[in-house]
Protein backbone atom coordinates (compact mmCIF):
# COMPACT_ATOMS: atom_id res chain seq x y z
CA UNK A 1 0.00 0.00 0.00
CA UNK A 2 1.32 3.45 -0.89
CA UNK A 3 2.09 5.88 1.89
CA UNK A 4 0.14 8.84 0.52
CA UNK A 5 0.88 10.98 3.58
CA UNK A 6 4.64 10.63 3.07
CA UNK A 7 4.27 11.37 -0.65
CA UNK A 8 2.61 14.74 0.05
CA UNK A 9 5.10 15.84 2.71
CA UNK A 10 7.71 18.47 1.79
CA UNK A 11 11.23 17.20 1.08
CA UNK A 12 13.15 17.95 4.27
CA UNK A 13 16.50 16.79 2.92
CA UNK A 14 19.15 19.53 2.71
CA UNK A 15 20.62 20.25 -0.72
CA UNK A 16 24.27 19.84 -1.71
CA UNK A 17 25.47 21.55 -4.88
CA UNK A 18 27.89 19.30 -6.77
CA UNK A 19 29.79 21.47 -9.24
CA UNK A 20 32.19 20.23 -11.91
CA UNK A 21 33.86 23.46 -13.02
CA UNK A 22 36.22 22.48 -15.87
CA UNK A 23 34.61 22.17 -19.34
CA UNK A 24 36.71 19.20 -20.49
CA UNK A 25 36.49 17.27 -17.22
CA UNK A 26 34.89 13.81 -17.67
CA UNK A 27 33.54 14.20 -14.12
CA UNK A 28 30.66 16.24 -15.60
CA UNK A 29 29.50 13.36 -17.82
CA UNK A 30 29.78 11.01 -14.83
CA UNK A 31 27.77 13.39 -12.65
CA UNK A 32 25.08 13.75 -15.33
CA UNK A 33 24.82 9.96 -15.58
CA UNK A 34 24.51 9.68 -11.81
CA UNK A 35 21.77 12.32 -11.76
CA UNK A 36 19.92 10.53 -14.58
CA UNK A 37 20.06 7.35 -12.48
CA UNK A 38 18.42 9.22 -9.57
CA UNK A 39 21.47 9.28 -7.31
CA UNK A 40 21.41 11.40 -4.15
CA UNK A 41 23.58 11.13 -1.04
CA UNK A 42 21.85 9.49 1.92
CA UNK A 43 19.59 12.03 3.67
CA UNK A 44 20.41 14.84 1.20
CA UNK A 45 19.62 16.04 -2.32
CA UNK A 46 22.42 16.44 -4.87
CA UNK A 47 21.98 19.33 -7.30
CA UNK A 48 24.46 19.01 -10.21
CA UNK A 49 25.97 22.19 -11.64
CA UNK A 50 28.02 22.01 -14.81
CA UNK A 51 31.06 23.82 -16.13
CA UNK A 52 31.05 27.50 -16.93
CA UNK A 53 32.91 30.76 -16.63
CA UNK A 54 34.48 30.86 -13.13
CA UNK A 55 33.06 34.30 -12.30
CA UNK A 56 29.57 33.22 -13.37
CA UNK A 57 29.88 29.97 -11.40
CA UNK A 58 31.07 31.83 -8.30
CA UNK A 59 28.04 34.11 -8.46
CA UNK A 60 25.68 31.20 -9.07
CA UNK A 61 27.04 29.08 -6.21
CA UNK A 62 27.16 31.90 -3.66
CA UNK A 63 23.67 32.93 -4.70
CA UNK A 64 22.34 29.39 -4.23
CA UNK A 65 23.90 29.24 -0.76
CA UNK A 66 21.70 32.16 0.30
CA UNK A 67 18.81 29.69 0.21
CA UNK A 68 18.67 28.15 3.72
CA UNK A 69 17.75 24.78 2.17
CA UNK A 70 21.17 24.64 0.49
CA UNK A 71 23.64 23.33 3.07
CA UNK A 72 26.74 22.36 1.11
CA UNK A 73 28.91 22.65 -1.98
CA UNK A 74 31.20 19.97 -3.35
CA UNK A 75 33.48 21.33 -6.06
CA UNK A 76 34.90 18.58 -8.30
CA UNK A 77 37.99 19.10 -10.42
CA UNK A 78 41.27 17.53 -11.44
CA UNK A 79 44.54 17.23 -9.59
CA UNK A 80 47.72 17.36 -11.60
CA UNK A 81 49.99 16.55 -8.66
CA UNK A 82 49.07 13.05 -7.50
CA UNK A 83 47.64 9.73 -8.65
CA UNK A 84 45.10 9.65 -5.80
CA UNK A 85 42.01 11.59 -4.83
CA UNK A 86 42.77 14.75 -2.91
CA UNK A 87 40.71 17.05 -0.70
CA UNK A 88 41.98 20.63 -0.81
CA UNK A 89 41.66 22.09 2.69
CA UNK A 90 42.21 25.76 1.92
CA UNK A 91 42.44 28.33 -0.84
CA UNK A 92 44.65 31.38 -1.18
CA UNK A 93 43.66 34.94 -1.97
CA UNK A 94 44.87 34.80 -5.55
CA UNK A 95 43.44 36.06 -8.84
CA UNK A 96 42.50 33.48 -11.43
CA UNK A 97 45.30 34.63 -13.72
CA UNK A 98 48.63 35.72 -12.33
CA UNK A 99 49.87 35.96 -8.76
CA UNK A 100 48.00 39.12 -7.74
CA UNK A 101 45.52 39.11 -4.88
CA UNK A 102 41.92 38.47 -5.78
CA UNK A 103 40.65 40.78 -3.02
CA UNK A 104 42.99 43.45 -1.65
CA UNK A 105 41.33 43.51 1.75
CA UNK A 106 40.41 39.81 1.92
CA UNK A 107 42.03 37.19 4.16
CA UNK A 108 45.20 35.53 2.86
CA UNK A 109 43.63 32.08 3.24
CA UNK A 110 40.16 30.60 3.47
CA UNK A 111 39.70 27.18 5.05
CA UNK A 112 37.24 24.58 3.77
CA UNK A 113 34.21 24.06 6.00
CA UNK A 114 33.49 20.52 4.74
CA UNK A 115 34.44 17.57 7.01
CA UNK A 116 37.81 16.97 5.34
CA UNK A 117 39.08 14.19 7.63
CA UNK A 118 35.85 12.22 7.25
CA UNK A 119 35.88 12.67 3.47
CA UNK A 120 39.44 11.31 3.24
CA UNK A 121 38.62 8.43 5.57
CA UNK A 122 35.48 7.54 3.58
CA UNK A 123 37.38 7.57 0.28
CA UNK A 124 40.12 5.35 1.68
CA UNK A 125 37.53 3.00 3.23
CA UNK A 126 35.94 2.72 -0.22
CA UNK A 127 39.27 1.53 -1.63
CA UNK A 128 40.13 4.86 -3.26
CA UNK A 129 43.57 6.24 -2.34
CA UNK A 130 43.01 9.74 -0.95
CA UNK A 131 44.68 12.42 1.13
CA UNK A 132 44.14 16.03 2.18
CA UNK A 133 46.37 18.95 1.29
CA UNK A 134 46.81 22.59 2.20
CA UNK A 135 48.44 23.27 -1.17
CA UNK A 136 46.36 25.12 -3.73
CA UNK A 137 46.54 24.34 -7.42
CA UNK A 138 46.43 27.35 -9.71
CA UNK A 139 43.12 26.75 -11.40
CA UNK A 140 39.45 27.65 -11.26
CA UNK A 141 38.89 25.21 -8.38
CA UNK A 142 41.08 27.15 -5.96
CA UNK A 143 39.57 30.42 -7.19
CA UNK A 144 36.01 29.15 -6.66
CA UNK A 145 36.82 27.68 -3.26
CA UNK A 146 38.18 31.02 -2.05
CA UNK A 147 35.28 33.01 -3.52
CA UNK A 148 32.63 30.77 -1.97
CA UNK A 149 34.27 30.47 1.44
CA UNK A 150 34.83 34.21 1.84
CA UNK A 151 31.19 34.88 0.89
CA UNK A 152 29.83 32.62 3.65
CA UNK A 153 28.17 34.27 6.63
CA UNK A 154 30.10 34.29 9.90
CA UNK A 155 28.08 31.73 11.83
CA UNK A 156 28.49 28.34 13.45
CA UNK A 157 25.91 26.98 11.02
CA UNK A 158 27.85 27.86 7.85
CA UNK A 159 27.33 25.51 4.88
CA UNK A 160 29.86 22.73 4.25
CA UNK A 161 32.11 23.69 1.32
CA UNK A 162 34.84 21.43 -0.02
CA UNK A 163 36.95 20.71 -3.10
CA UNK A 164 37.47 17.14 -4.33
CA UNK A 165 40.36 16.75 -6.76
CA UNK A 166 40.27 13.64 -8.95
CA UNK A 167 43.41 12.15 -10.55
CA UNK A 168 43.52 12.27 -14.34
CA UNK A 169 44.10 8.51 -14.52
CA UNK A 170 40.90 7.56 -12.67
CA UNK A 171 38.57 5.19 -14.51
CA UNK A 172 34.85 6.07 -14.83
CA UNK A 173 33.75 3.63 -12.13
CA UNK A 174 36.17 5.03 -9.53
CA UNK A 175 35.32 8.57 -10.64
CA UNK A 176 31.64 8.02 -9.86
CA UNK A 177 32.51 6.24 -6.61
CA UNK A 178 34.72 9.15 -5.53
CA UNK A 179 32.00 11.75 -6.11
CA UNK A 180 29.37 9.61 -4.34
CA UNK A 181 31.66 8.96 -1.39
CA UNK A 182 32.78 12.56 -0.90
CA UNK A 183 29.23 13.90 -1.18
CA UNK A 184 28.01 11.21 1.20
CA UNK A 185 30.59 12.21 3.82
CA UNK A 186 29.34 15.81 3.63
CA UNK A 187 25.71 14.69 3.81
CA UNK A 188 26.31 12.74 7.03
CA UNK A 189 27.05 16.05 8.78
CA UNK A 190 23.86 17.79 7.66
CA UNK A 191 20.64 17.93 9.65
CA UNK A 192 17.16 17.68 8.14
CA UNK A 193 15.67 21.05 7.33
CA UNK A 194 13.72 22.60 10.21
CA UNK A 195 9.95 22.35 9.83
CA UNK A 196 9.68 26.14 9.98
CA UNK A 197 11.41 26.35 6.58
CA UNK A 198 8.80 24.10 5.03
CA UNK A 199 5.62 25.98 5.87
PDB file of C-alpha atoms in Angstrom:
ATOM      1  CA  UNK A   1       0.000   0.000   0.000  1.00  0.00           C
ATOM      2  CA  UNK A   2       1.316   3.447  -0.890  1.00  0.00           C
ATOM      3  CA  UNK A   3       2.088   5.878   1.891  1.00  0.00           C
ATOM      4  CA  UNK A   4       0.142   8.839   0.525  1.00  0.00           C
ATOM      5  CA  UNK A   5       0.882  10.975   3.584  1.00  0.00           C
ATOM      6  CA  UNK A   6       4.642  10.631   3.069  1.00  0.00           C
ATOM      7  CA  UNK A   7       4.269  11.368  -0.645  1.00  0.00           C
ATOM      8  CA  UNK A   8       2.608  14.738   0.048  1.00  0.00           C
ATOM      9  CA  UNK A   9       5.095  15.839   2.707  1.00  0.00           C
ATOM     10  CA  UNK A  10       7.710  18.472   1.789  1.00  0.00           C
ATOM     11  CA  UNK A  11      11.234  17.199   1.080  1.00  0.00           C
ATOM     12  CA  UNK A  12      13.149  17.951   4.275  1.00  0.00           C
ATOM     13  CA  UNK A  13      16.503  16.789   2.918  1.00  0.00           C
ATOM     14  CA  UNK A  14      19.147  19.529   2.712  1.00  0.00           C
ATOM     15  CA  UNK A  15      20.622  20.247  -0.724  1.00  0.00           C
ATOM     16  CA  UNK A  16      24.272  19.836  -1.714  1.00  0.00           C
ATOM     17  CA  UNK A  17      25.467  21.552  -4.879  1.00  0.00           C
ATOM     18  CA  UNK A  18      27.889  19.295  -6.767  1.00  0.00           C
ATOM     19  CA  UNK A  19      29.793  21.467  -9.235  1.00  0.00           C
ATOM     20  CA  UNK A  20      32.190  20.235 -11.914  1.00  0.00           C
ATOM     21  CA  UNK A  21      33.865  23.461 -13.017  1.00  0.00           C
ATOM     22  CA  UNK A  22      36.219  22.476 -15.867  1.00  0.00           C
ATOM     23  CA  UNK A  23      34.608  22.170 -19.335  1.00  0.00           C
ATOM     24  CA  UNK A  24      36.712  19.195 -20.495  1.00  0.00           C
ATOM     25  CA  UNK A  25      36.494  17.274 -17.223  1.00  0.00           C
ATOM     26  CA  UNK A  26      34.887  13.811 -17.670  1.00  0.00           C
ATOM     27  CA  UNK A  27      33.536  14.200 -14.124  1.00  0.00           C
ATOM     28  CA  UNK A  28      30.665  16.238 -15.595  1.00  0.00           C
ATOM     29  CA  UNK A  29      29.497  13.358 -17.822  1.00  0.00           C
ATOM     30  CA  UNK A  30      29.781  11.012 -14.834  1.00  0.00           C
ATOM     31  CA  UNK A  31      27.768  13.388 -12.645  1.00  0.00           C
ATOM     32  CA  UNK A  32      25.077  13.753 -15.327  1.00  0.00           C
ATOM     33  CA  UNK A  33      24.818   9.956 -15.582  1.00  0.00           C
ATOM     34  CA  UNK A  34      24.513   9.681 -11.805  1.00  0.00           C
ATOM     35  CA  UNK A  35      21.769  12.322 -11.759  1.00  0.00           C
ATOM     36  CA  UNK A  36      19.923  10.525 -14.575  1.00  0.00           C
ATOM     37  CA  UNK A  37      20.056   7.354 -12.476  1.00  0.00           C
ATOM     38  CA  UNK A  38      18.417   9.217  -9.570  1.00  0.00           C
ATOM     39  CA  UNK A  39      21.473   9.280  -7.310  1.00  0.00           C
ATOM     40  CA  UNK A  40      21.409  11.395  -4.152  1.00  0.00           C
ATOM     41  CA  UNK A  41      23.578  11.131  -1.040  1.00  0.00           C
ATOM     42  CA  UNK A  42      21.850   9.488   1.920  1.00  0.00           C
ATOM     43  CA  UNK A  43      19.586  12.027   3.670  1.00  0.00           C
ATOM     44  CA  UNK A  44      20.410  14.839   1.204  1.00  0.00           C
ATOM     45  CA  UNK A  45      19.622  16.039  -2.315  1.00  0.00           C
ATOM     46  CA  UNK A  46      22.424  16.444  -4.872  1.00  0.00           C
ATOM     47  CA  UNK A  47      21.976  19.328  -7.304  1.00  0.00           C
ATOM     48  CA  UNK A  48      24.459  19.011 -10.206  1.00  0.00           C
ATOM     49  CA  UNK A  49      25.973  22.186 -11.642  1.00  0.00           C
ATOM     50  CA  UNK A  50      28.022  22.009 -14.807  1.00  0.00           C
ATOM     51  CA  UNK A  51      31.060  23.819 -16.130  1.00  0.00           C
ATOM     52  CA  UNK A  52      31.053  27.496 -16.927  1.00  0.00           C
ATOM     53  CA  UNK A  53      32.906  30.765 -16.628  1.00  0.00           C
ATOM     54  CA  UNK A  54      34.485  30.862 -13.134  1.00  0.00           C
ATOM     55  CA  UNK A  55      33.057  34.299 -12.300  1.00  0.00           C
ATOM     56  CA  UNK A  56      29.566  33.216 -13.370  1.00  0.00           C
ATOM     57  CA  UNK A  57      29.880  29.967 -11.402  1.00  0.00           C
ATOM     58  CA  UNK A  58      31.067  31.826  -8.303  1.00  0.00           C
ATOM     59  CA  UNK A  59      28.043  34.114  -8.464  1.00  0.00           C
ATOM     60  CA  UNK A  60      25.676  31.204  -9.072  1.00  0.00           C
ATOM     61  CA  UNK A  61      27.038  29.079  -6.214  1.00  0.00           C
ATOM     62  CA  UNK A  62      27.162  31.895  -3.657  1.00  0.00           C
ATOM     63  CA  UNK A  63      23.666  32.932  -4.695  1.00  0.00           C
ATOM     64  CA  UNK A  64      22.339  29.389  -4.233  1.00  0.00           C
ATOM     65  CA  UNK A  65      23.897  29.239  -0.760  1.00  0.00           C
ATOM     66  CA  UNK A  66      21.700  32.159   0.297  1.00  0.00           C
ATOM     67  CA  UNK A  67      18.808  29.688   0.208  1.00  0.00           C
ATOM     68  CA  UNK A  68      18.665  28.153   3.719  1.00  0.00           C
ATOM     69  CA  UNK A  69      17.752  24.782   2.174  1.00  0.00           C
ATOM     70  CA  UNK A  70      21.173  24.640   0.493  1.00  0.00           C
ATOM     71  CA  UNK A  71      23.638  23.328   3.069  1.00  0.00           C
ATOM     72  CA  UNK A  72      26.736  22.364   1.108  1.00  0.00           C
ATOM     73  CA  UNK A  73      28.914  22.655  -1.984  1.00  0.00           C
ATOM     74  CA  UNK A  74      31.199  19.970  -3.354  1.00  0.00           C
ATOM     75  CA  UNK A  75      33.481  21.328  -6.063  1.00  0.00           C
ATOM     76  CA  UNK A  76      34.896  18.582  -8.296  1.00  0.00           C
ATOM     77  CA  UNK A  77      37.989  19.096 -10.415  1.00  0.00           C
ATOM     78  CA  UNK A  78      41.274  17.533 -11.443  1.00  0.00           C
ATOM     79  CA  UNK A  79      44.536  17.230  -9.585  1.00  0.00           C
ATOM     80  CA  UNK A  80      47.716  17.364 -11.601  1.00  0.00           C
ATOM     81  CA  UNK A  81      49.991  16.550  -8.656  1.00  0.00           C
ATOM     82  CA  UNK A  82      49.073  13.052  -7.497  1.00  0.00           C
ATOM     83  CA  UNK A  83      47.638   9.731  -8.646  1.00  0.00           C
ATOM     84  CA  UNK A  84      45.104   9.650  -5.804  1.00  0.00           C
ATOM     85  CA  UNK A  85      42.013  11.590  -4.825  1.00  0.00           C
ATOM     86  CA  UNK A  86      42.765  14.746  -2.910  1.00  0.00           C
ATOM     87  CA  UNK A  87      40.706  17.053  -0.705  1.00  0.00           C
ATOM     88  CA  UNK A  88      41.977  20.629  -0.808  1.00  0.00           C
ATOM     89  CA  UNK A  89      41.660  22.089   2.692  1.00  0.00           C
ATOM     90  CA  UNK A  90      42.215  25.760   1.922  1.00  0.00           C
ATOM     91  CA  UNK A  91      42.444  28.330  -0.838  1.00  0.00           C
ATOM     92  CA  UNK A  92      44.648  31.383  -1.178  1.00  0.00           C
ATOM     93  CA  UNK A  93      43.661  34.940  -1.971  1.00  0.00           C
ATOM     94  CA  UNK A  94      44.867  34.801  -5.553  1.00  0.00           C
ATOM     95  CA  UNK A  95      43.442  36.064  -8.839  1.00  0.00           C
ATOM     96  CA  UNK A  96      42.501  33.481 -11.428  1.00  0.00           C
ATOM     97  CA  UNK A  97      45.303  34.634 -13.717  1.00  0.00           C
ATOM     98  CA  UNK A  98      48.628  35.722 -12.328  1.00  0.00           C
ATOM     99  CA  UNK A  99      49.874  35.961  -8.761  1.00  0.00           C
ATOM    100  CA  UNK A 100      48.002  39.122  -7.743  1.00  0.00           C
ATOM    101  CA  UNK A 101      45.521  39.112  -4.882  1.00  0.00           C
ATOM    102  CA  UNK A 102      41.919  38.469  -5.778  1.00  0.00           C
ATOM    103  CA  UNK A 103      40.654  40.784  -3.022  1.00  0.00           C
ATOM    104  CA  UNK A 104      42.991  43.446  -1.653  1.00  0.00           C
ATOM    105  CA  UNK A 105      41.334  43.507   1.754  1.00  0.00           C
ATOM    106  CA  UNK A 106      40.414  39.806   1.920  1.00  0.00           C
ATOM    107  CA  UNK A 107      42.033  37.189   4.161  1.00  0.00           C
ATOM    108  CA  UNK A 108      45.197  35.530   2.859  1.00  0.00           C
ATOM    109  CA  UNK A 109      43.628  32.076   3.235  1.00  0.00           C
ATOM    110  CA  UNK A 110      40.163  30.597   3.467  1.00  0.00           C
ATOM    111  CA  UNK A 111      39.701  27.176   5.054  1.00  0.00           C
ATOM    112  CA  UNK A 112      37.236  24.581   3.773  1.00  0.00           C
ATOM    113  CA  UNK A 113      34.207  24.064   5.997  1.00  0.00           C
ATOM    114  CA  UNK A 114      33.486  20.521   4.744  1.00  0.00           C
ATOM    115  CA  UNK A 115      34.439  17.566   7.008  1.00  0.00           C
ATOM    116  CA  UNK A 116      37.814  16.972   5.341  1.00  0.00           C
ATOM    117  CA  UNK A 117      39.080  14.194   7.629  1.00  0.00           C
ATOM    118  CA  UNK A 118      35.851  12.224   7.248  1.00  0.00           C
ATOM    119  CA  UNK A 119      35.882  12.672   3.469  1.00  0.00           C
ATOM    120  CA  UNK A 120      39.444  11.310   3.244  1.00  0.00           C
ATOM    121  CA  UNK A 121      38.616   8.429   5.569  1.00  0.00           C
ATOM    122  CA  UNK A 122      35.482   7.539   3.585  1.00  0.00           C
ATOM    123  CA  UNK A 123      37.384   7.572   0.281  1.00  0.00           C
ATOM    124  CA  UNK A 124      40.118   5.345   1.683  1.00  0.00           C
ATOM    125  CA  UNK A 125      37.528   2.995   3.230  1.00  0.00           C
ATOM    126  CA  UNK A 126      35.938   2.724  -0.225  1.00  0.00           C
ATOM    127  CA  UNK A 127      39.267   1.533  -1.627  1.00  0.00           C
ATOM    128  CA  UNK A 128      40.131   4.863  -3.261  1.00  0.00           C
ATOM    129  CA  UNK A 129      43.566   6.240  -2.345  1.00  0.00           C
ATOM    130  CA  UNK A 130      43.007   9.737  -0.955  1.00  0.00           C
ATOM    131  CA  UNK A 131      44.677  12.421   1.126  1.00  0.00           C
ATOM    132  CA  UNK A 132      44.137  16.026   2.184  1.00  0.00           C
ATOM    133  CA  UNK A 133      46.373  18.947   1.289  1.00  0.00           C
ATOM    134  CA  UNK A 134      46.811  22.587   2.203  1.00  0.00           C
ATOM    135  CA  UNK A 135      48.441  23.269  -1.175  1.00  0.00           C
ATOM    136  CA  UNK A 136      46.362  25.123  -3.731  1.00  0.00           C
ATOM    137  CA  UNK A 137      46.536  24.344  -7.422  1.00  0.00           C
ATOM    138  CA  UNK A 138      46.429  27.350  -9.706  1.00  0.00           C
ATOM    139  CA  UNK A 139      43.119  26.748 -11.403  1.00  0.00           C
ATOM    140  CA  UNK A 140      39.445  27.653 -11.263  1.00  0.00           C
ATOM    141  CA  UNK A 141      38.892  25.214  -8.376  1.00  0.00           C
ATOM    142  CA  UNK A 142      41.083  27.150  -5.956  1.00  0.00           C
ATOM    143  CA  UNK A 143      39.573  30.416  -7.189  1.00  0.00           C
ATOM    144  CA  UNK A 144      36.009  29.150  -6.660  1.00  0.00           C
ATOM    145  CA  UNK A 145      36.823  27.676  -3.260  1.00  0.00           C
ATOM    146  CA  UNK A 146      38.183  31.019  -2.046  1.00  0.00           C
ATOM    147  CA  UNK A 147      35.285  33.010  -3.516  1.00  0.00           C
ATOM    148  CA  UNK A 148      32.632  30.769  -1.971  1.00  0.00           C
ATOM    149  CA  UNK A 149      34.271  30.474   1.445  1.00  0.00           C
ATOM    150  CA  UNK A 150      34.828  34.212   1.843  1.00  0.00           C
ATOM    151  CA  UNK A 151      31.188  34.880   0.890  1.00  0.00           C
ATOM    152  CA  UNK A 152      29.831  32.616   3.652  1.00  0.00           C
ATOM    153  CA  UNK A 153      28.170  34.273   6.631  1.00  0.00           C
ATOM    154  CA  UNK A 154      30.097  34.290   9.903  1.00  0.00           C
ATOM    155  CA  UNK A 155      28.075  31.728  11.828  1.00  0.00           C
ATOM    156  CA  UNK A 156      28.491  28.345  13.450  1.00  0.00           C
ATOM    157  CA  UNK A 157      25.908  26.977  11.019  1.00  0.00           C
ATOM    158  CA  UNK A 158      27.853  27.863   7.854  1.00  0.00           C
ATOM    159  CA  UNK A 159      27.329  25.508   4.880  1.00  0.00           C
ATOM    160  CA  UNK A 160      29.858  22.732   4.246  1.00  0.00           C
ATOM    161  CA  UNK A 161      32.107  23.690   1.319  1.00  0.00           C
ATOM    162  CA  UNK A 162      34.844  21.425  -0.016  1.00  0.00           C
ATOM    163  CA  UNK A 163      36.946  20.707  -3.102  1.00  0.00           C
ATOM    164  CA  UNK A 164      37.472  17.138  -4.331  1.00  0.00           C
ATOM    165  CA  UNK A 165      40.357  16.747  -6.758  1.00  0.00           C
ATOM    166  CA  UNK A 166      40.274  13.643  -8.954  1.00  0.00           C
ATOM    167  CA  UNK A 167      43.408  12.151 -10.547  1.00  0.00           C
ATOM    168  CA  UNK A 168      43.521  12.271 -14.343  1.00  0.00           C
ATOM    169  CA  UNK A 169      44.103   8.508 -14.517  1.00  0.00           C
ATOM    170  CA  UNK A 170      40.898   7.560 -12.669  1.00  0.00           C
ATOM    171  CA  UNK A 171      38.569   5.193 -14.512  1.00  0.00           C
ATOM    172  CA  UNK A 172      34.854   6.065 -14.830  1.00  0.00           C
ATOM    173  CA  UNK A 173      33.751   3.634 -12.128  1.00  0.00           C
ATOM    174  CA  UNK A 174      36.166   5.030  -9.527  1.00  0.00           C
ATOM    175  CA  UNK A 175      35.323   8.565 -10.645  1.00  0.00           C
ATOM    176  CA  UNK A 176      31.637   8.024  -9.858  1.00  0.00           C
ATOM    177  CA  UNK A 177      32.508   6.241  -6.609  1.00  0.00           C
ATOM    178  CA  UNK A 178      34.719   9.149  -5.532  1.00  0.00           C
ATOM    179  CA  UNK A 179      32.004  11.746  -6.111  1.00  0.00           C
ATOM    180  CA  UNK A 180      29.374   9.609  -4.345  1.00  0.00           C
ATOM    181  CA  UNK A 181      31.659   8.956  -1.393  1.00  0.00           C
ATOM    182  CA  UNK A 182      32.778  12.565  -0.901  1.00  0.00           C
ATOM    183  CA  UNK A 183      29.226  13.904  -1.182  1.00  0.00           C
ATOM    184  CA  UNK A 184      28.011  11.215   1.204  1.00  0.00           C
ATOM    185  CA  UNK A 185      30.595  12.212   3.818  1.00  0.00           C
ATOM    186  CA  UNK A 186      29.343  15.810   3.629  1.00  0.00           C
ATOM    187  CA  UNK A 187      25.705  14.688   3.807  1.00  0.00           C
ATOM    188  CA  UNK A 188      26.305  12.738   7.030  1.00  0.00           C
ATOM    189  CA  UNK A 189      27.047  16.050   8.780  1.00  0.00           C
ATOM    190  CA  UNK A 190      23.858  17.788   7.663  1.00  0.00           C
ATOM    191  CA  UNK A 191      20.643  17.932   9.655  1.00  0.00           C
ATOM    192  CA  UNK A 192      17.164  17.685   8.142  1.00  0.00           C
ATOM    193  CA  UNK A 193      15.670  21.054   7.329  1.00  0.00           C
ATOM    194  CA  UNK A 194      13.717  22.599  10.207  1.00  0.00           C
ATOM    195  CA  UNK A 195       9.948  22.347   9.835  1.00  0.00           C
ATOM    196  CA  UNK A 196       9.682  26.144   9.981  1.00  0.00           C
ATOM    197  CA  UNK A 197      11.410  26.352   6.579  1.00  0.00           C
ATOM    198  CA  UNK A 198       8.804  24.096   5.031  1.00  0.00           C
ATOM    199  CA  UNK A 199       5.619  25.980   5.874  1.00  0.00           C
TER     200      UNK A 199
END
